[in-house]
Coordinates of C-alpha atoms in Angstrom, one line a residue:
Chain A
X1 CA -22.4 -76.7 10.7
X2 CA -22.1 -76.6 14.5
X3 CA -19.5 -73.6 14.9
X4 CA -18.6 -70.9 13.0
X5 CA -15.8 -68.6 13.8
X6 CA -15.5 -65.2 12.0
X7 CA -11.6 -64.1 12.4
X8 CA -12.1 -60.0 12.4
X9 CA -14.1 -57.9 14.6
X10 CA -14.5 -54.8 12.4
X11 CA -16.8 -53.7 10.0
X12 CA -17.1 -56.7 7.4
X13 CA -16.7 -59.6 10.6
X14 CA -19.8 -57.9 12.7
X15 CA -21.7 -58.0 9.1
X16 CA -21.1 -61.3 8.8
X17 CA -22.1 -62.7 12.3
X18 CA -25.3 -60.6 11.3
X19 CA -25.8 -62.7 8.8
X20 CA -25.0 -66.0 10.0
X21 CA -28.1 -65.4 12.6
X22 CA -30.4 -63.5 9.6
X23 CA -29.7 -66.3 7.8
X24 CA -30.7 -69.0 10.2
X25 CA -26.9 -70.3 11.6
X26 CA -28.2 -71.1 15.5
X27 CA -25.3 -73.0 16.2
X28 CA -22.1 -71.7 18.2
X29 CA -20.8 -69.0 17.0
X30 CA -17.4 -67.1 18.3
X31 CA -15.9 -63.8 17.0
X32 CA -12.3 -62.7 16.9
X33 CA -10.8 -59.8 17.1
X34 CA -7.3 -58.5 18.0
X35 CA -8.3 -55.2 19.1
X36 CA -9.7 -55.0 22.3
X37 CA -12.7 -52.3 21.3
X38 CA -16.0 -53.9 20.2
X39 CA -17.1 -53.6 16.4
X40 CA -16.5 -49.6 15.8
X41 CA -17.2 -47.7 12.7
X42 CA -14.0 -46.2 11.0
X43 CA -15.2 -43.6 9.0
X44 CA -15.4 -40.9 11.4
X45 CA -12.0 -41.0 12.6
X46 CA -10.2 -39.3 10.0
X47 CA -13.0 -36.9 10.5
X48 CA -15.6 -35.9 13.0
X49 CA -13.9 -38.3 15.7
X50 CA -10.1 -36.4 14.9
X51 CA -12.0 -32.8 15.7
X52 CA -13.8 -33.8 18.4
X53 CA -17.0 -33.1 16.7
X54 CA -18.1 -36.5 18.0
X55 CA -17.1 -38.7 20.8
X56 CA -16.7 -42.3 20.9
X57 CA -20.0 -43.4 21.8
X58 CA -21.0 -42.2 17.9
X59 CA -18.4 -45.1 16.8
X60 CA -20.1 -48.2 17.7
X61 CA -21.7 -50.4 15.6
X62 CA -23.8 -52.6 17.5
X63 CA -25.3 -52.3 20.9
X64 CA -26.2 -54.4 23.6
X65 CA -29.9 -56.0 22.7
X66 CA -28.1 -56.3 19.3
X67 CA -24.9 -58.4 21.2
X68 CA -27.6 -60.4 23.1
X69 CA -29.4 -61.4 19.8
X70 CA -26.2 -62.2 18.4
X71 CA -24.9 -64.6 21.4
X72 CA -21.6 -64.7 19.9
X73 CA -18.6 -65.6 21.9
X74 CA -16.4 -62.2 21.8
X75 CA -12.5 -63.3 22.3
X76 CA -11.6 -59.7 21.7
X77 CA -7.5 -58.5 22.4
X78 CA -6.4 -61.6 20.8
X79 CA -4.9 -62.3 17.4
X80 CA -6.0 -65.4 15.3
X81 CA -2.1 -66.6 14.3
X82 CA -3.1 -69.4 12.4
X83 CA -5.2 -71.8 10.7
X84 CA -4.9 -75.7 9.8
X85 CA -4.2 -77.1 6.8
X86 CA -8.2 -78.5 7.1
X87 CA -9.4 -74.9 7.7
X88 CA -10.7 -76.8 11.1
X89 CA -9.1 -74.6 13.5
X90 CA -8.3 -71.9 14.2
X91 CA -5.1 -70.6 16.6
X92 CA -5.0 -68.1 18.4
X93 CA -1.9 -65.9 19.5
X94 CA -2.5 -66.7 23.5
X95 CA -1.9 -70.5 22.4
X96 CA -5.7 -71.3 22.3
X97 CA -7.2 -72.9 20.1
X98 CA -10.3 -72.7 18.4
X99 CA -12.2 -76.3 16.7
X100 CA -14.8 -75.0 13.7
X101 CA -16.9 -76.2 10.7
X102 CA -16.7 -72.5 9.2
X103 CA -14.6 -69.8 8.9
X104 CA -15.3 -66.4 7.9
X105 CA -12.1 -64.2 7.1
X106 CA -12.6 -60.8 8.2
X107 CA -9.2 -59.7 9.3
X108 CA -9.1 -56.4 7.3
X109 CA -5.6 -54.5 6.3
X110 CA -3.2 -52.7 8.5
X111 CA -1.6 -48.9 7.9
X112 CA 1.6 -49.0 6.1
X113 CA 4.5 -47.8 8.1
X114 CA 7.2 -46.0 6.9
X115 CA 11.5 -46.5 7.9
X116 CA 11.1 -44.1 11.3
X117 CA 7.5 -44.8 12.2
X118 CA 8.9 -45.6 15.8
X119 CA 10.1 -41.5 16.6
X120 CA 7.4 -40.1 19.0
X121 CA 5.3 -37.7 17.0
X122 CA 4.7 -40.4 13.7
X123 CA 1.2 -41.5 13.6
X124 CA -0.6 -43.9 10.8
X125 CA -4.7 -43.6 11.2
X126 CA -6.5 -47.0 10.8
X127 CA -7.6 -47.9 14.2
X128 CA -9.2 -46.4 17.2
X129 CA -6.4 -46.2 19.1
X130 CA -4.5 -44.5 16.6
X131 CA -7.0 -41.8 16.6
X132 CA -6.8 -41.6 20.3
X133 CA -3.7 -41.0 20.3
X134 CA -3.7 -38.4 17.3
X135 CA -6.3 -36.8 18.7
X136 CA -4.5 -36.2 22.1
X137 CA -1.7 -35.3 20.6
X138 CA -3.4 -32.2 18.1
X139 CA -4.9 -31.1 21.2
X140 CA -2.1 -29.8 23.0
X141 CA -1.8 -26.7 21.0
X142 CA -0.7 -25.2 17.3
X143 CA 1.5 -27.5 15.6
X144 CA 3.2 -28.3 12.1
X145 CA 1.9 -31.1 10.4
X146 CA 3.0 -32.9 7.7
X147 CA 0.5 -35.6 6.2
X148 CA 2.3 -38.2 3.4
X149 CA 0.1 -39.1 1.1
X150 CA -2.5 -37.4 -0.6
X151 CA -5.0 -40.3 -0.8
X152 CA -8.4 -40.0 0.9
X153 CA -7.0 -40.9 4.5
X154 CA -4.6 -37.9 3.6
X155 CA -6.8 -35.8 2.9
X156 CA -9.7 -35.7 5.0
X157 CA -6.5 -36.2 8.0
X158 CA -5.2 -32.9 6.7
X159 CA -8.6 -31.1 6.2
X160 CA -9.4 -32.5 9.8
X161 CA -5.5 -30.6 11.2
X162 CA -6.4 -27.8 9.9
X163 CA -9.7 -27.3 10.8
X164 CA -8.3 -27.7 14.3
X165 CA -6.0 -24.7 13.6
X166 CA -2.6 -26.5 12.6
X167 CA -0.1 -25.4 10.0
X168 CA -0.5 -28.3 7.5
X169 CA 1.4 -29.4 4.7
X170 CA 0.7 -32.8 2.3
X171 CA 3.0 -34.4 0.6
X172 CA 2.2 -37.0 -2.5
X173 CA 4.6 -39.0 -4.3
X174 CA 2.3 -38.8 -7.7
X175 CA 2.0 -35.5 -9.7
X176 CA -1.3 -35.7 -8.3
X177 CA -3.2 -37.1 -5.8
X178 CA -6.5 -39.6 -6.4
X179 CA -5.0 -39.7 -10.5
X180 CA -5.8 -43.6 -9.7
X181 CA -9.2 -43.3 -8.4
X182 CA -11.0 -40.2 -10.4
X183 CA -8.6 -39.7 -13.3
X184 CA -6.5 -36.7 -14.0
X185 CA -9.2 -34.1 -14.6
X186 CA -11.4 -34.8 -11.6
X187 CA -8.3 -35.4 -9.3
X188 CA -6.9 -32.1 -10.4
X189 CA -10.2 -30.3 -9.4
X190 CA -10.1 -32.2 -5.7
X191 CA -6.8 -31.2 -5.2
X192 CA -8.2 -27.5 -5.6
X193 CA -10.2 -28.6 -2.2
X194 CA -6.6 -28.4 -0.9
X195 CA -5.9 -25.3 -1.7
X196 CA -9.0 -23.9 -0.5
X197 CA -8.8 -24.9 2.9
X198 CA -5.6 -23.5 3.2
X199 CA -3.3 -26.6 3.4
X200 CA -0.1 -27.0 1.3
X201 CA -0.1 -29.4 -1.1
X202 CA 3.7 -30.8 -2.3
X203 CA 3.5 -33.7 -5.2
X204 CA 5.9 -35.1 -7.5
X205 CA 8.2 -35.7 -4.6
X206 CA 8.4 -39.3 -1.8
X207 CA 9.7 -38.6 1.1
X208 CA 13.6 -40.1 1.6
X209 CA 13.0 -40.3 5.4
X210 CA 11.6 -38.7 8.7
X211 CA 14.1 -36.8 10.6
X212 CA 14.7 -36.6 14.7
X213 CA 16.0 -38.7 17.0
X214 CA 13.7 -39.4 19.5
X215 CA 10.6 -37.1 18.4
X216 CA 10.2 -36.2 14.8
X217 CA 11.4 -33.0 13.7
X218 CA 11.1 -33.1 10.0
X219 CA 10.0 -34.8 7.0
X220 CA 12.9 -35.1 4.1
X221 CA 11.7 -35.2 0.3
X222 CA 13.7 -36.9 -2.3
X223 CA 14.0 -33.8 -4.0
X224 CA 16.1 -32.7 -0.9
X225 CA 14.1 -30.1 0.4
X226 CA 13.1 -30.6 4.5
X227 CA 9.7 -30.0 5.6
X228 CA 10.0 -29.2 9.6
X229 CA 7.2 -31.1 11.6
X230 CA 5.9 -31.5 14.9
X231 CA 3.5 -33.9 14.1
X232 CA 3.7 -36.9 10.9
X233 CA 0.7 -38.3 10.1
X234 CA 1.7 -41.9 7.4
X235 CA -1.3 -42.3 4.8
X236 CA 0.2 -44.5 2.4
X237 CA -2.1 -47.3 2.0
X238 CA -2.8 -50.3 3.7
X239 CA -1.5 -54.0 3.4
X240 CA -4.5 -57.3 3.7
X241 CA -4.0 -58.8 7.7
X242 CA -2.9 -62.1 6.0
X243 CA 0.0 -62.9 7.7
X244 CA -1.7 -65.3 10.2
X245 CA -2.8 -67.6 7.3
X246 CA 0.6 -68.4 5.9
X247 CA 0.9 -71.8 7.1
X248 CA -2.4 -72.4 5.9
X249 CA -3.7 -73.9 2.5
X250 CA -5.0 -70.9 1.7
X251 CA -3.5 -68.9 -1.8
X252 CA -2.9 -65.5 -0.7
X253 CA -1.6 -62.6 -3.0
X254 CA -2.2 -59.0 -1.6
X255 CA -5.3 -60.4 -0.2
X256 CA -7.2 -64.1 0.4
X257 CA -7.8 -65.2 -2.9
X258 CA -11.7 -66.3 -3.5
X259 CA -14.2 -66.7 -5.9
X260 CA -16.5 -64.2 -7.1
X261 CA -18.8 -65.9 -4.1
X262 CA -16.1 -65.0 -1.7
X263 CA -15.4 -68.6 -1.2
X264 CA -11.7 -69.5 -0.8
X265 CA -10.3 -73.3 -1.7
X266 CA -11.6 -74.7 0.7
X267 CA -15.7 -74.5 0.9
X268 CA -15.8 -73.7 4.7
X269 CA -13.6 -70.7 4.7
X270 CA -15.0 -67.6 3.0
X271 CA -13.9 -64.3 3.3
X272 CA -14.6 -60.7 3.3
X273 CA -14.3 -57.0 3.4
X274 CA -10.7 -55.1 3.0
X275 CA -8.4 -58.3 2.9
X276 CA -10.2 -60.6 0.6
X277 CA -9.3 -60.5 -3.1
X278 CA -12.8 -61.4 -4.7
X279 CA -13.1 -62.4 -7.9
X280 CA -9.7 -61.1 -8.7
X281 CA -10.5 -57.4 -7.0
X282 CA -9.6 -56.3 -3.3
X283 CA -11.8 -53.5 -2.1
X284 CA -10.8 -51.4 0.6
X285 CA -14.6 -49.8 0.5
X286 CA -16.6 -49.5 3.4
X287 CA -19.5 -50.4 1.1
X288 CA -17.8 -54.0 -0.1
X289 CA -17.4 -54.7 3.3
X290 CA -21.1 -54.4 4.1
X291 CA -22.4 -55.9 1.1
X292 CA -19.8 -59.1 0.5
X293 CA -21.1 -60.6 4.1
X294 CA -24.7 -61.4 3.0
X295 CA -23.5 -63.8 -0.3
X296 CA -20.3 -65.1 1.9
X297 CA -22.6 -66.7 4.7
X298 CA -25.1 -67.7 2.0
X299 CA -22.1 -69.4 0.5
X300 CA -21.0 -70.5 3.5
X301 CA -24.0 -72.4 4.6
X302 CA -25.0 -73.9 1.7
X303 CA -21.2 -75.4 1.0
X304 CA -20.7 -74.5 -2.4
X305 CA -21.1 -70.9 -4.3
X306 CA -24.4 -70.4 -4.7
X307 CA -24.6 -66.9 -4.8
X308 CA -21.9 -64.4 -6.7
X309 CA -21.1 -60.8 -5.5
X310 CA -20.2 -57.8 -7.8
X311 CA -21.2 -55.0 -6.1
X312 CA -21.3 -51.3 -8.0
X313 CA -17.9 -50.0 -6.5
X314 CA -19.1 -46.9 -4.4
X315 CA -16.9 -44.7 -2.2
X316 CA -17.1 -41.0 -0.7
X317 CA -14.9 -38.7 1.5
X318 CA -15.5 -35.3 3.3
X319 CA -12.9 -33.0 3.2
X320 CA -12.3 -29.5 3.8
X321 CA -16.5 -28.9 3.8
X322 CA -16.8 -30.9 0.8
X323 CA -18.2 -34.5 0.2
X324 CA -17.0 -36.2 -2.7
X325 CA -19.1 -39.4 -3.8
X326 CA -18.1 -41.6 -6.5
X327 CA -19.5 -44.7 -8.2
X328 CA -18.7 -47.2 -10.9
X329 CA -15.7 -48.7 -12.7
X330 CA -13.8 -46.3 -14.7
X331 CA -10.9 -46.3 -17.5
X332 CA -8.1 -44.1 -18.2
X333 CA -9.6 -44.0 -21.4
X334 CA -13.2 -42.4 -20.2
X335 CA -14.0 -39.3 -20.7
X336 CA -15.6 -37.0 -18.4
X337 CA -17.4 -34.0 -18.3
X338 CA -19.6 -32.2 -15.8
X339 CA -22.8 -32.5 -16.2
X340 CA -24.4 -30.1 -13.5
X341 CA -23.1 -27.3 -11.6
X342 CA -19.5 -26.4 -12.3
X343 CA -15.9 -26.1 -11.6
X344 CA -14.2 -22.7 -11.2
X345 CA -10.2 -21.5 -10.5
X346 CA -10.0 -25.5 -10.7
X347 CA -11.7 -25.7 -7.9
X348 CA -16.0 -27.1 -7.1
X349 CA -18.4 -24.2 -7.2
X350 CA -20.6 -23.4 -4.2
X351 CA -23.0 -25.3 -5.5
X352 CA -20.6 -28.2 -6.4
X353 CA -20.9 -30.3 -9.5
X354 CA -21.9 -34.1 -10.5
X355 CA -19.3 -35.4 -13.1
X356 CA -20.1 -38.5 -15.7
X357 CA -17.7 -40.5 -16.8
X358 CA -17.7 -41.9 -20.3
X359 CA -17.1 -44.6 -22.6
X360 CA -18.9 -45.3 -26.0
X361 CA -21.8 -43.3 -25.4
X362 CA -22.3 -45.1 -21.8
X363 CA -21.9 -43.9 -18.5
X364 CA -19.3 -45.8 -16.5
X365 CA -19.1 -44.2 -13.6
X366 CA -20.1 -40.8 -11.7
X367 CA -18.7 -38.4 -8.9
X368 CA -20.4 -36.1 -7.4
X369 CA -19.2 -32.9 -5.1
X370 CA -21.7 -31.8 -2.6
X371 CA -24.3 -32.8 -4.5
X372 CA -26.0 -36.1 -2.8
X373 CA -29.3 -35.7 -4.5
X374 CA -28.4 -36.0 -8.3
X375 CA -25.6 -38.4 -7.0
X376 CA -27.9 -40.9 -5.7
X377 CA -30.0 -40.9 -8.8
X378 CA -27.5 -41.7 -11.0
X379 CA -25.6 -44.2 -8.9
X380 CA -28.8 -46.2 -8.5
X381 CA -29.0 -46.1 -12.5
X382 CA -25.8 -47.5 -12.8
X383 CA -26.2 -49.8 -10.4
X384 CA -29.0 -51.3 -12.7
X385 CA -27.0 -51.1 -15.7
X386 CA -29.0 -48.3 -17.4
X387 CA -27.6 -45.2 -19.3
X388 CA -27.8 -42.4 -17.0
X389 CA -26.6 -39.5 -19.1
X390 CA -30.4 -38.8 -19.6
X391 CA -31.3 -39.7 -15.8
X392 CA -28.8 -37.4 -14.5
X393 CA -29.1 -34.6 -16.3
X394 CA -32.9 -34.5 -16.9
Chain B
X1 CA -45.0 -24.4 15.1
X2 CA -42.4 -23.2 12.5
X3 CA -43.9 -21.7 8.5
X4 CA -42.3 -24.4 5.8
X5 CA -43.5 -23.1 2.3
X6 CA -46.4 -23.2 0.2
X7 CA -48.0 -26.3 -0.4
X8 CA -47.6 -25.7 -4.2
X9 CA -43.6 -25.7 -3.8
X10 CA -43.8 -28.8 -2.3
X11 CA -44.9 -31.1 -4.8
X12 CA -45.0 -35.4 -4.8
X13 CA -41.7 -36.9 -4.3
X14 CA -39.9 -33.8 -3.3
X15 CA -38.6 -32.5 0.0
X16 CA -37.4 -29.5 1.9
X17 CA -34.9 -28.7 5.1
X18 CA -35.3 -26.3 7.3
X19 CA -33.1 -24.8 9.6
X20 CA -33.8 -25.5 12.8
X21 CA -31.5 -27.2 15.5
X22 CA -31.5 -29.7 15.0
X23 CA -32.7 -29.3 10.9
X24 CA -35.6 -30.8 10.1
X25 CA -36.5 -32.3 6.8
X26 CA -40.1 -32.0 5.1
X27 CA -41.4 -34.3 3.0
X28 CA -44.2 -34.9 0.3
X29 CA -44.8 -38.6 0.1
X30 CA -47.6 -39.1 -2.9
X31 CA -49.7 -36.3 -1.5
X32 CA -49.0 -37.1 2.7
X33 CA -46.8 -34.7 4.2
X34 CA -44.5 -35.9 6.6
X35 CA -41.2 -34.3 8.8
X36 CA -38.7 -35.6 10.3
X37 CA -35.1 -34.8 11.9
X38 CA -33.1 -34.3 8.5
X39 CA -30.1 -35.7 9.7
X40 CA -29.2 -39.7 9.4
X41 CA -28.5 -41.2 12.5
X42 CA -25.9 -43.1 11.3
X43 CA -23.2 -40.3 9.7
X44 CA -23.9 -37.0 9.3
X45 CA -26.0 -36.7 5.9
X46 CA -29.5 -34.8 5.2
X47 CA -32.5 -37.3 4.7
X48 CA -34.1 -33.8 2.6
X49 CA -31.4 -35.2 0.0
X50 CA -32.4 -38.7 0.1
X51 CA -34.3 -41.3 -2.4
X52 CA -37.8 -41.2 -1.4
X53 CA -40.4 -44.1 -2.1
X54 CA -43.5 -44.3 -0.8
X55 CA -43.3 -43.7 2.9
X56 CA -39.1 -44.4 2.8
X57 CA -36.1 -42.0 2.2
X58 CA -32.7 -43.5 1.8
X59 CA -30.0 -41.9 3.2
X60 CA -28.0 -40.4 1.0
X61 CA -24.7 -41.2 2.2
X62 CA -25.3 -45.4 3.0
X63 CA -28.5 -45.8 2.1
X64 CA -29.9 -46.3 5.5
X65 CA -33.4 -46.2 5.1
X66 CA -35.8 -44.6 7.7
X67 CA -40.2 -44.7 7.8
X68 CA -41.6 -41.1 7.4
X69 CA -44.4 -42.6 9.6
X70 CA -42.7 -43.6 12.5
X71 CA -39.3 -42.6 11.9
X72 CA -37.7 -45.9 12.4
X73 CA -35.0 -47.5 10.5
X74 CA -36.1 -50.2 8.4
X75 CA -32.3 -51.4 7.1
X76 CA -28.7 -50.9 8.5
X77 CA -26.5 -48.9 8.9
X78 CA -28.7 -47.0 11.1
X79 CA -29.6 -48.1 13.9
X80 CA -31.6 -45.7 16.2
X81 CA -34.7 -43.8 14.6
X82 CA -34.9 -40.0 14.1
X83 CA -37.8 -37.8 15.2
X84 CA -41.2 -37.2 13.8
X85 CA -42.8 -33.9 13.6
X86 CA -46.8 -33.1 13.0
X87 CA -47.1 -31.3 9.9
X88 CA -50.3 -29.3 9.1
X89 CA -51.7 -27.3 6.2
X90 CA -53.4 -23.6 7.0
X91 CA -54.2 -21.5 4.0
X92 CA -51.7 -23.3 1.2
X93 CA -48.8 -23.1 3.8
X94 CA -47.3 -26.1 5.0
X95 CA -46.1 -25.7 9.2
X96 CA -44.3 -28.3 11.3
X97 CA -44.8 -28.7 14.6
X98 CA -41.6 -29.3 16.3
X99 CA -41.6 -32.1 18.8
X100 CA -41.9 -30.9 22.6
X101 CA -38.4 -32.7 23.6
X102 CA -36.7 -30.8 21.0
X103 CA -37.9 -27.7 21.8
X104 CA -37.2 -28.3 25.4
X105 CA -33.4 -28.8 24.1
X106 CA -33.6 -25.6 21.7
X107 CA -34.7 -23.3 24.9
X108 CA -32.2 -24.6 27.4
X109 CA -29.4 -24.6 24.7
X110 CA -30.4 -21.1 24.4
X111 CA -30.3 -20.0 28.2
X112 CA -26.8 -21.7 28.3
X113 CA -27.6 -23.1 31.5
X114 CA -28.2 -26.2 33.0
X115 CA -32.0 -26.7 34.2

């Protein structure tokens, strides 16, 4: 393999160029990417980026002895619009082309936009820019915001607004927010975090459209009530960047459809991180996208699955002084209990709490609240497939 | 140099933060006591709360991984190291000496002035 090209500059596309050089590739080896920025971490901007707590020089992800190492070709502020039929090359959206032996899929998922996501005003939060511009905009004094969608971009958005002052409301179409993620009783005690940091919290109710003609002025709820707003912050989810393969061989469906090696139809083309569907399961988990790009280039290189992937789901979110960890693969039909520290007024004690869940007398998943130590234990025990009801609570 | 706890409250395999600025995390590593900046340098998260093994802590948060010894980063996502502090034992209390630089910060932080 004399090129590879890795389509996706973010998270999962810089892990995988890390790779291909940990794992030997010396040949040519060009990156992608459609923003302009250089690999940055997204994480922070919901949160410590939004509030100003840290600038943009915390964001990076590599530096520049690391870029040197690398010696990657960067063709950043250009879109990959296509690929061929051969997975041999890849087309790029200033009509250049790009001739390859590999391809690494790394194009991640964009915000979902809402009917009136053009009124000035509307933001969505995925990118750098985004938060640029959200941040610039909650600096300019007191304002009402309305976040839709109660999910974790929602959330720690909203905790962020009002932390900065603002009079915040959250609106989520479910009865309850994060039902899909934690279950009903966990969910309902997260929601308390909502509460506590003194934003609203409307559910049961979409929103039937934005109102305002040329700057938002409003949020309107099925339920026919009007929420007035300054500022609209969309966190409805986010949809796989596939749209560039669609004349391509390539089965896509909500995601690039792979093997549980990552590895697509065709043996060259692998892919990774928020807009591959591995195994049957897209991930949208910081953690996925670190850990997929190690067996992906392993695959990669040795032209064939070799290797499989199937990574202990793990994600967290800070919110309103609370971090929430949570680990495993639960059912509906788990139950859960808390197994240390405690939940009070349906919301986390000081202290906060680490939560099992349960099936058959094994532990299928955990969450924690503001409690990292006990967390840690018990994710690593699950991660080796051992009961941790004892581990944890010992 | 800064008063920890008794040696006795700091047994193998566990740790302690203190609350200096920047926090500082204490650690008993099989018997060798060891300190270092608490938080990760990758997101904020205390390294007190971390997995400890041997001379390593995780971090708690993305299991960046950082030497007591040296206080480098052995794994991603970390990338720079955090700072070591001598630690010392005098009558069954445990003290950390704080690193020059980082006093150097504390004091001017303190004046409110530029040097």
């Amino acid at each position: 393999m004399k090129t590879v090209t890795v389509v996706g500059a973010s998270l999962s596309g810089l892990y995988a160029a890390r790779e291909l050089r940990a794992q030997g590739f010396d040949g040519r080896l060009v990156v992608v990417g459609d923003e302009p920025h250089r690999p940055y971490d997204r994480p922070p901007l919901s949160k410590d980026f939004l509030t100003g707590r840290s600038g943009e020089d915390r964001l990076a992800l590599s530096d520049a002895e690391e870029t040197t190492e690398l010696d990657a070709e960067w063709l950043l502020g250009v879109r990959a619009r296509g690929l061929d039929a051969r997975g041999r090359t890849v087309l790029l959206g200033d009509g250049r082309t790009v001739s390859t032996d590999g391809v690494i899929i790394a194009t991640g998922a964009s915000a979902r936009r809402l009917p009136g996501c053009e009124l000035a005003g509307v933001h969505t939060l995925r990118t750098l820019d985004d938060a640029r511009a959200l941040r610039a905009e909650l600096g300019a004094g007191t304002r009402r915001v309305v976040v839709i969608g109660g999910g974790f971009i929602g959330a720690e958005t909203a905790s962020s607004c009002a932390g900065l002052g603002h009079d915040v409301t959250v609106v989520e179409a479910a009865p309850l927010p994060l039902v899909p993620q934690l279950g009903p009783e966990m969910a309902a005690v997260c929601a308390g975090l909502h509460r506590r940091g003194g934003v609203d919290l409307v559910t049961g109710t979409g929103v039937a459209g934005l109102r305002g003609t040329v700057a938002v002025t409003g949020v309107e709820l099925a339920d026919g009530r009007l929420l007035p707003a300054d500022i609209v912050i969309v966190g409805i989810g986010a949809i796989p960047n596939t749209d560039w393969l669609a004349g391509s061989t390539l089965a896509l469906h909500d995601g690039v459809l792979c093997d549980d090696g990552c590895v697509t139809a065709l043996p060259q083309v692998v892919a990774v991180g928020d807009v591959a569907r591995v195994g049957g399961t897209r991930a949208e988990h910081w953690t996925s996208a670190t850990e997929q790009p190690r067996v992906a280039v392993r695959n990669l290189l040795a032209g064939h699955t070799a290797e499989t992937v199937r990574p202990l789901p793990y994600f967290w979110s800070d919110q309103y002084g609370a971090r929430i960890q949570f680990a495993g693969r639960r059912l509906d039909t788990d139950t859960v209990r808390i197994a240390e520290g405690g939940v009070t007024d349906g919301t986390p004690d000081e202290g906060g709490f680490l939560a099992l869940y349960e099936r058959d007398g094994r532990t299928t998943a955990v969450l924690s609240v503001d409690r990292p130590r006990p967390f840690m234990r018990a994710r690593r025990e699950l991660g080796r497939g051992v009961t941790v009801a004892e581990a944890a609570v010992s | 140099m800064i008063p920890v706890c008794r040696l006795d409250d700091l047994p193998a395999g566990e740790s302690v933060r203190i609350d200096t600025t920047p926090p500082i995390a204490v650690f008993n590593a099989d018997g060798e006591l060891y300190a270092i900046d608490d938080t990760c340098t990758h997101q904020d998260a205390s390294l007190s709360e971390g997995w400890l093994e041997g001379c390593l802590v995780e971090c708690p948060l993305h299991a960046a991984s950082f030497d007591l010894r040296t206080g480098r980063p052995t794994c991603l996502p970390a990338r720079r190291a955090v700072r070591t502090h001598r630690v010392t034992v005098d009558d069954g209390i445990v003290h950390v000496h704080v690193a020059a630089e980082v006093v150097a910060v504390v004091a001017s932080e303190e004046e409110g002035t530029a040097a």
